[in-house]
Structure formats: C-alpha cells, structure tokens
C-alpha atoms as a printed R data frame, in Angstrom:
    type eleno elety resid chain resno       x      y       z
1   ATOM     1    CA   MET     A     1 -64.858 99.780  63.481
2   ATOM     2    CA   PHE     A     2 -62.492 97.360  61.702
3   ATOM     3    CA   GLU     A     3 -64.928 94.442  62.110
4   ATOM     4    CA   LYS     A     4 -67.720 96.544  60.612
5   ATOM     5    CA   ILE     A     5 -65.577 97.418  57.591
6   ATOM     6    CA   VAL     A     6 -64.534 93.825  56.825
7   ATOM     7    CA   ARG     A     7 -68.183 92.737  56.882
8   ATOM     8    CA   GLU     A     8 -69.075 95.153  54.061
9   ATOM     9    CA   PRO     A     9 -69.927 93.331  50.744
10  ATOM    10    CA   LEU     A    10 -67.929 95.907  48.757
11  ATOM    11    CA   VAL     A    11 -64.805 95.052  50.756
12  ATOM    12    CA   HIS     A    12 -65.373 91.338  50.063
13  ATOM    13    CA   PHE     A    13 -65.720 92.123  46.350
14  ATOM    14    CA   LEU     A    14 -62.503 94.151  46.311
15  ATOM    15    CA   ILE     A    15 -60.546 91.439  48.154
16  ATOM    16    CA   ILE     A    16 -61.782 88.675  45.818
17  ATOM    17    CA   GLY     A    17 -61.052 90.876  42.798
18  ATOM    18    CA   ALA     A    18 -57.518 91.550  44.014
19  ATOM    19    CA   LEU     A    19 -56.909 87.829  44.587
20  ATOM    20    CA   MET     A    20 -58.219 86.954  41.106
21  ATOM    21    CA   TYR     A    21 -56.070 89.645  39.490
22  ATOM    22    CA   GLY     A    22 -53.032 88.416  41.409
23  ATOM    23    CA   TYR     A    23 -53.648 84.837  40.240
24  ATOM    24    CA   PHE     A    24 -54.137 85.946  36.606
25  ATOM    25    CA   ASP     A    25 -50.959 88.036  36.687
26  ATOM    26    CA   LEU     A    26 -48.948 85.267  38.348
27  ATOM    27    CA   THR     A    27 -50.028 82.520  35.929
28  ATOM    28    CA   HIS     A    28 -49.321 84.673  32.854
29  ATOM    29    CA   LYS     A    29 -45.873 85.624  34.122
30  ATOM    30    CA   ASN     A    30 -45.247 81.986  35.046
31  ATOM    31    CA   PRO     A    31 -46.787 79.770  32.308
32  ATOM    32    CA   ALA     A    32 -45.781 76.640  34.249
33  ATOM    33    CA   LEU     A    33 -48.479 77.518  36.821
34  ATOM    34    CA   LYS     A    34 -51.156 77.721  34.129
35  ATOM    35    CA   GLN     A    35 -53.152 74.574  33.367
36  ATOM    36    CA   LYS     A    36 -52.155 73.333  29.927
37  ATOM    37    CA   GLU     A    37 -54.818 72.711  27.300
38  ATOM    38    CA   GLU     A    38 -54.736 69.474  25.316
39  ATOM    39    CA   ILE     A    39 -54.460 69.468  21.530
40  ATOM    40    CA   THR     A    40 -55.548 66.187  19.938
41  ATOM    41    CA   LEU     A    41 -54.244 65.398  16.458
42  ATOM    42    CA   LEU     A    42 -56.437 62.893  14.603
43  ATOM    43    CA   LYS     A    43 -55.033 60.424  12.081
44  ATOM    44    CA   TYR     A    44 -58.034 61.268   9.886
45  ATOM    45    CA   ASP     A    45 -56.868 64.895   9.856
46  ATOM    46    CA   LEU     A    46 -53.415 63.730   8.715
47  ATOM    47    CA   LYS     A    47 -55.024 61.932   5.775
48  ATOM    48    CA   GLN     A    48 -57.066 65.013   4.865
49  ATOM    49    CA   LEU     A    49 -54.031 67.272   5.174
50  ATOM    50    CA   SER     A    50 -52.067 64.943   2.895
51  ATOM    51    CA   GLN     A    51 -54.782 65.271   0.247
52  ATOM    52    CA   GLN     A    52 -54.895 69.062   0.639
53  ATOM    53    CA   THR     A    53 -51.145 69.702   0.594
54  ATOM    54    CA   GLY     A    54 -49.812 66.843  -1.548
55  ATOM    55    CA   ILE     A    55 -47.268 65.937   1.155
56  ATOM    56    CA   GLN     A    56 -46.960 62.163   1.617
57  ATOM    57    CA   ASP     A    57 -44.277 62.154   4.318
58  ATOM    58    CA   LYS     A    58 -46.062 61.200   7.581
59  ATOM    59    CA   ALA     A    59 -43.478 62.761   9.905
60  ATOM    60    CA   LEU     A    60 -43.638 66.115   8.092
61  ATOM    61    CA   LEU     A    61 -47.442 65.952   7.877
62  ATOM    62    CA   PHE     A    62 -47.534 65.491  11.650
63  ATOM    63    CA   ASP     A    63 -45.223 68.504  12.128
64  ATOM    64    CA   TYR     A    64 -47.379 70.687   9.867
65  ATOM    65    CA   LEU     A    65 -50.679 69.556  11.453
66  ATOM    66    CA   LYS     A    66 -49.229 70.249  14.918
67  ATOM    67    CA   TYR     A    67 -48.181 73.716  13.694
68  ATOM    68    CA   GLN     A    68 -51.675 74.464  12.324
69  ATOM    69    CA   GLN     A    69 -53.567 73.220  15.369
70  ATOM    70    CA   ALA     A    70 -51.285 74.983  17.855
71  ATOM    71    CA   LEU     A    71 -51.832 78.335  16.122
72  ATOM    72    CA   LEU     A    72 -55.597 77.805  15.813
73  ATOM    73    CA   THR     A    73 -55.877 76.732  19.466
74  ATOM    74    CA   ASP     A    74 -53.979 79.865  20.461
75  ATOM    75    CA   ALA     A    75 -56.425 81.893  18.359
76  ATOM    76    CA   ARG     A    76 -59.330 80.225  20.188
77  ATOM    77    CA   SER     A    77 -57.766 81.129  23.527
78  ATOM    78    CA   LEU     A    78 -57.895 84.755  22.359
79  ATOM    79    CA   GLY     A    79 -61.565 84.358  21.442
80  ATOM    80    CA   LEU     A    80 -60.865 84.675  17.729
81  ATOM    81    CA   CYS     A    81 -61.358 81.249  16.193
82  ATOM    82    CA   LYS     A    82 -64.485 79.982  14.420
83  ATOM    83    CA   ASN     A    83 -65.113 76.576  12.831
84  ATOM    84    CA   ASP     A    84 -65.568 77.989   9.330
85  ATOM    85    CA   LYS     A    85 -62.663 76.745   7.159
86  ATOM    86    CA   ALA     A    86 -62.219 80.054   5.311
87  ATOM    87    CA   ILE     A    87 -62.089 81.958   8.602
88  ATOM    88    CA   GLN     A    88 -59.592 79.436   9.980
89  ATOM    89    CA   ASN     A    89 -57.300 80.042   6.996
90  ATOM    90    CA   ILE     A    90 -57.458 83.798   7.615
91  ATOM    91    CA   LEU     A    91 -56.742 83.234  11.313
92  ATOM    92    CA   LEU     A    92 -53.754 81.039  10.483
93  ATOM    93    CA   HIS     A    93 -52.286 83.926   8.497
94  ATOM    94    CA   LYS     A    94 -53.010 86.311  11.384
95  ATOM    95    CA   MET     A    95 -51.397 84.007  13.946
96  ATOM    96    CA   GLU     A    96 -48.398 83.479  11.657
97  ATOM    97    CA   PHE     A    97 -48.043 87.263  11.516
98  ATOM    98    CA   ILE     A    98 -48.066 87.388  15.341
99  ATOM    99    CA   LEU     A    99 -45.532 84.548  15.522
100 ATOM   100    CA   ASN     A   100 -43.253 86.354  13.073
101 ATOM   101    CA   ALA     A   101 -43.604 89.592  15.042
102 ATOM   102    CA   ASP     A   102 -42.602 87.770  18.244
103 ATOM   103    CA   ALA     A   103 -39.546 86.372  16.457
104 ATOM   104    CA   LYS     A   104 -38.438 89.602  14.783
105 ATOM   105    CA   ILE     A   105 -34.677 90.105  15.018
106 ATOM   106    CA   LYS     A   106 -32.917 93.438  15.172
107 ATOM   107    CA   GLU     A   107 -30.462 94.703  12.579
108 ATOM   108    CA   PRO     A   108 -26.994 93.328  13.451
109 ATOM   109    CA   THR     A   109 -24.095 95.614  14.320
110 ATOM   110    CA   GLU     A   110 -20.690 95.250  12.663
111 ATOM   111    CA   GLU     A   111 -19.364 93.776  15.919
112 ATOM   112    CA   GLU     A   112 -22.101 91.117  15.896
113 ATOM   113    CA   LEU     A   113 -21.327 90.254  12.277
114 ATOM   114    CA   LYS     A   114 -17.606 89.935  12.999
115 ATOM   115    CA   LYS     A   115 -18.380 87.714  15.993
116 ATOM   116    CA   TYR     A   116 -20.612 85.505  13.826
117 ATOM   117    CA   TYR     A   117 -17.881 85.357  11.165
118 ATOM   118    CA   LYS     A   118 -15.342 84.141  13.734
119 ATOM   119    CA   GLN     A   119 -17.767 81.580  15.178
120 ATOM   120    CA   HIS     A   120 -18.530 80.024  11.764
121 ATOM   121    CA   PRO     A   121 -15.213 79.962   9.853
122 ATOM   122    CA   LYS     A   122 -16.211 77.016   7.620
123 ATOM   123    CA   ASP     A   123 -19.051 79.025   6.093
124 ATOM   124    CA   PHE     A   124 -16.629 81.723   4.936
125 ATOM   125    CA   SER     A   125 -13.746 79.573   3.725
126 ATOM   126    CA   GLN     A   126 -13.067 77.921   0.380
127 ATOM   127    CA   LEU     A   127 -15.489 74.963   0.244
128 ATOM   128    CA   GLU     A   128 -13.787 71.759  -0.887
129 ATOM   129    CA   ARG     A   129 -15.926 68.773   0.139
130 ATOM   130    CA   PHE     A   130 -19.106 68.216   2.153
131 ATOM   131    CA   ASP     A   131 -22.074 65.930   2.827
132 ATOM   132    CA   LEU     A   132 -25.394 66.846   1.229
133 ATOM   133    CA   SER     A   133 -28.860 65.875   2.530
134 ATOM   134    CA   ILE     A   134 -31.742 66.154   0.056
135 ATOM   135    CA   LYS     A   135 -35.502 66.181   0.650
136 ATOM   136    CA   LYS     A   136 -37.719 66.108  -2.442
137 ATOM   137    CA   PHE     A   137 -41.390 67.132  -2.741
138 ATOM   138    CA   SER     A   138 -43.718 66.794  -5.719
139 ATOM   139    CA   ALA     A   139 -44.440 69.907  -7.783
140 ATOM   140    CA   ASP     A   140 -48.058 70.157  -6.570
141 ATOM   141    CA   VAL     A   141 -46.964 70.889  -2.985
142 ATOM   142    CA   ASN     A   142 -47.214 74.593  -2.148
143 ATOM   143    CA   PRO     A   143 -43.670 75.990  -1.590
144 ATOM   144    CA   LYS     A   144 -45.061 78.116   1.278
145 ATOM   145    CA   ILE     A   145 -45.998 74.923   3.131
146 ATOM   146    CA   VAL     A   146 -42.560 73.442   2.424
147 ATOM   147    CA   GLU     A   147 -41.035 76.622   3.886
148 ATOM   148    CA   LYS     A   148 -43.067 76.204   7.106
149 ATOM   149    CA   VAL     A   149 -41.968 72.567   7.323
150 ATOM   150    CA   ARG     A   150 -38.362 73.727   6.851
151 ATOM   151    CA   ILE     A   151 -38.601 76.155   9.753
152 ATOM   152    CA   PHE     A   152 -40.831 74.329  12.226
153 ATOM   153    CA   GLY     A   153 -40.542 70.637  11.304
154 ATOM   154    CA   ASP     A   154 -37.936 67.993  12.071
155 ATOM   155    CA   LEU     A   155 -36.665 67.106   8.609
156 ATOM   156    CA   ASP     A   156 -34.050 64.710   9.963
157 ATOM   157    CA   LYS     A   157 -36.914 62.315  10.796
158 ATOM   158    CA   SER     A   158 -38.618 62.605   7.401
159 ATOM   159    CA   ASP     A   159 -39.109 59.717   4.987
160 ATOM   160    CA   ASP     A   160 -36.984 59.174   1.872
161 ATOM   161    CA   LEU     A   161 -34.201 61.516   2.922
162 ATOM   162    CA   GLN     A   162 -31.350 61.187   0.429
163 ATOM   163    CA   LYS     A   163 -27.777 61.637   1.682
164 ATOM   164    CA   LEU     A   164 -24.689 62.151  -0.479
165 ATOM   165    CA   HIS     A   165 -21.274 61.933   1.154
166 ATOM   166    CA   ASN     A   166 -17.983 63.650   0.373
167 ATOM   167    CA   VAL     A   167 -19.317 65.604  -2.613
168 ATOM   168    CA   THR     A   168 -17.910 68.714  -4.327
169 ATOM   169    CA   LEU     A   169 -19.489 71.800  -5.863
170 ATOM   170    CA   ASP     A   170 -18.495 70.454  -9.287
171 ATOM   171    CA   SER     A   171 -20.440 67.231  -8.714
172 ATOM   172    CA   VAL     A   172 -23.458 69.257  -7.529
173 ATOM   173    CA   SER     A   173 -23.240 71.362 -10.689
174 ATOM   174    CA   GLN     A   174 -23.120 68.247 -12.891
175 ATOM   175    CA   LYS     A   175 -26.121 66.657 -11.155
176 ATOM   176    CA   PHE     A   176 -28.367 69.683 -10.593
177 ATOM   177    CA   GLY     A   177 -26.941 72.595 -12.612
178 ATOM   178    CA   LYS     A   178 -24.934 75.771 -11.987
179 ATOM   179    CA   TYR     A   179 -27.798 77.584 -10.231
180 ATOM   180    CA   LEU     A   180 -27.852 75.058  -7.402
181 ATOM   181    CA   ARG     A   181 -24.069 75.195  -7.182
182 ATOM   182    CA   LEU     A   182 -24.368 78.882  -6.241
183 ATOM   183    CA   LYS     A   183 -27.113 78.131  -3.705
184 ATOM   184    CA   ILE     A   184 -25.146 75.335  -2.044
185 ATOM   185    CA   ALA     A   185 -21.973 77.434  -1.901
186 ATOM   186    CA   ALA     A   186 -23.906 80.129  -0.002
187 ATOM   187    CA   LEU     A   187 -25.692 77.739   2.381
188 ATOM   188    CA   PRO     A   188 -24.608 77.776   6.056
189 ATOM   189    CA   GLU     A   189 -23.597 74.458   7.569
190 ATOM   190    CA   ASN     A   190 -26.404 72.387   9.165
191 ATOM   191    CA   TYR     A   191 -29.262 74.630   7.987
192 ATOM   192    CA   TRP     A   192 -31.894 73.561   5.473
193 ATOM   193    CA   SER     A   193 -32.210 75.740   2.386
194 ATOM   194    CA   HIS     A   194 -35.307 77.616   1.287
195 ATOM   195    CA   PRO     A   195 -37.458 75.559  -1.148
196 ATOM   196    CA   ILE     A   196 -35.752 75.308  -4.559
197 ATOM   197    CA   THR     A   197 -37.611 74.180  -7.716
198 ATOM   198    CA   ILE     A   198 -35.628 72.020 -10.154
199 ATOM   199    CA   HIS     A   199 -37.274 70.231 -13.109
200 ATOM   200    CA   ASN     A   200 -40.798 70.540 -11.653
201 ATOM   201    CA   GLN     A   201 -39.736 69.152  -8.284
202 ATOM   202    CA   ILE     A   202 -39.340 71.078  -5.027
203 ATOM   203    CA   TYR     A   203 -36.178 70.400  -3.034
204 ATOM   204    CA   LEU     A   204 -34.685 71.255   0.335
205 ATOM   205    CA   PHE     A   205 -30.917 70.882   0.791
206 ATOM   206    CA   LEU     A   206 -28.698 70.701   3.870
207 ATOM   207    CA   VAL     A   207 -24.898 70.918   3.862
208 ATOM   208    CA   SER     A   208 -22.952 69.228   6.669
209 ATOM   209    CA   LYS     A   209 -19.408 68.063   7.482
210 ATOM   210    CA   LYS     A   210 -17.779 70.827   5.462
211 ATOM   211    CA   GLN     A   211 -14.120 70.378   4.534
212 ATOM   212    CA   THR     A   212 -12.647 73.772   3.762
213 ATOM   213    CA   GLY     A   213  -9.496 75.610   2.799
214 ATOM   214    CA   ALA     A   214  -8.288 79.011   3.967
215 ATOM   215    CA   LEU     A   215 -10.636 81.455   5.699
216 ATOM   216    CA   LYS     A   216 -11.501 84.410   3.450
217 ATOM   217    CA   PRO     A   217 -10.976 87.958   4.815
218 ATOM   218    CA   PHE     A   218 -14.028 89.505   6.497
219 ATOM   219    CA   THR     A   219 -14.020 92.438   4.065
220 ATOM   220    CA   GLU     A   220 -14.296 89.998   1.161
221 ATOM   221    CA   VAL     A   221 -17.307 88.095   2.546
222 ATOM   222    CA   GLU     A   222 -19.055 90.786   4.624
223 ATOM   223    CA   GLY     A   223 -22.178 90.685   2.434
224 ATOM   224    CA   LYS     A   224 -22.406 86.905   2.783
225 ATOM   225    CA   VAL     A   225 -21.914 87.159   6.560
226 ATOM   226    CA   TYR     A   226 -24.810 89.634   6.774
227 ATOM   227    CA   ALA     A   227 -27.153 87.477   4.646
228 ATOM   228    CA   GLU     A   228 -26.269 84.287   6.529
229 ATOM   229    CA   TYR     A   229 -26.658 85.968   9.915
230 ATOM   230    CA   LEU     A   230 -30.216 87.056   9.067
231 ATOM   231    CA   PHE     A   231 -31.059 83.627   7.594
232 ATOM   232    CA   THR     A   232 -29.871 81.623  10.606
233 ATOM   233    CA   GLN     A   233 -31.015 84.002  13.360
234 ATOM   234    CA   ASN     A   234 -34.482 84.297  11.828
235 ATOM   235    CA   ARG     A   235 -34.949 80.519  11.932
236 ATOM   236    CA   ILE     A   236 -33.618 80.323  15.492
237 ATOM   237    CA   ALA     A   237 -35.966 83.111  16.643
238 ATOM   238    CA   LEU     A   238 -39.012 81.584  14.903
239 ATOM   239    CA   ARG     A   239 -38.381 78.132  16.365
240 ATOM   240    CA   LYS     A   240 -37.938 79.683  19.814
241 ATOM   241    CA   ALA     A   241 -41.252 81.572  19.539
242 ATOM   242    CA   TYR     A   242 -42.990 78.420  18.257
243 ATOM   243    CA   LYS     A   243 -41.523 76.318  21.082
244 ATOM   244    CA   GLN     A   244 -42.840 78.880  23.575
245 ATOM   245    CA   LEU     A   245 -46.298 78.651  21.989
246 ATOM   246    CA   LEU     A   246 -46.248 74.825  22.093
247 ATOM   247    CA   SER     A   247 -45.228 74.875  25.768
248 ATOM   248    CA   ASN     A   248 -48.768 76.042  26.583
249 ATOM   249    CA   TYR     A   249 -50.298 72.808  25.259
250 ATOM   250    CA   ILE     A   250 -50.188 69.032  25.594
251 ATOM   251    CA   ILE     A   251 -50.107 67.338  22.170
252 ATOM   252    CA   LYS     A   252 -51.897 63.985  21.788
253 ATOM   253    CA   VAL     A   253 -52.464 61.786  18.739
254 ATOM   254    CA   LYS     A   254 -55.531 59.585  18.185
C-alpha cells in the first residue's frame, strides 16, 4: 500500500513543492544562504550622474550611484523596475519610502531620553571649543541629493573637505553669521548637519572634539535632548536598513 502511494504523481508533486517552499523560506530567513546578485557601477554612469546632479566629488558620486542602483536592483527583484527613466525615478521614490518605513523609529520614552542625555553629556553642556569639518557643494546641486549623501555616504572620504581646529561659536558667527552659530550649537558631536544654504552655496557641517563646561540640567535641555535623539537615531536606523539592503548584493565597478 505504501509503495503504491509513493509512486503517485500527486505525491511527487507535493513532496517537491514542500522542498521548494522549505528552501525559499530558509533562504529568506537566512540571507547568507541566498545567492547574491552583482551590481556593476560603470564609470560612464558616474560621469552622467555628475552632469545630472552637479556633484563633482568622485567619492560622493560613487556613494550616490551605489545608493540608486541598489534600490533599483531591489525594485527589479520585486518585479517592479522598467528601463524607462521616468519610471525609474518614480520607483526610486517608492523604494526610498520602503527604506524609510523599515527604518522608522518609535517615539522615545522619558527614560530613554534621560539615558541618551547621560550617554552624551558634551552635547548638553556649555560648548567652549571644538573642531569643525566643512563640506561645500555648488548651489545647483539639489539639497535632497545632498541629504541622501549625508545619510548614506562616507563624507570623511570626500574631496576638498575643510577642517577647522579649536574654534569657538563666536568665530563661527563671525565667519558664517549668527544663524549658523545656532545650528552648530545644536549639532550633536560627530554627526553631519542637514544641508544648510549660505550665500548661494550648500554646506554640511560636522562638530567633533568638543571641549565643554558644566553639564546643563535635564529639565533645561529636555527639548534639545528629544530633537537630537530623533536626529541621531533616524540616521542610525536608515544606515542599518541600507546596509541590510546592500548585503544582498555584490558591488563591482567597471
């Protein structure tokens, strides 16, 4: 009886189907078991992207091209992507929405804010001196692209990075104006700012090596703690989601 059953074609079909489902489930739960697809970045594409965006910095262009192609390749894996440029732009926005949804952070509790406050005392103390890194873009570069480079790129490797050492808020105010003074004072240590436009140029700023005075009471800086927590945790979550996406692919340059 058993031998007769196992010879039935329907039984063979069910067994093969179960094995295929098991393999699919296993590889999706364990991405390391899934064969990685290659993404090839062409130097010609870098040149085209430079013309489209106005960005001249090769390292940042590479980061942005890698970001674009990774999202579009992921869209293709979902059966969404077409070669039409307009459709690709729409798909990029869709995939960015998915990436942001994956990286969404929950509203912090008061305990989480107090923990963050204690872990980052320099950000909530009187700022006396610090180092300032500056990255400048021309005015024709879209600030939205600069923002993506800020989040997903490696700005430390970018060209023409200006570094000022042992500066004060007063010297920042004299060089760039009072508005930037306020922005720099609110910037967490070792995080690049959002794009800031000054005299028809777009800038990103990073504060490091803070020298500070006394720590301000939590009740006095609670609003700043909340804003900084969201700013830093959002970037961390987005980079984590992006890193997970990139782990599915092998990046090559030709």
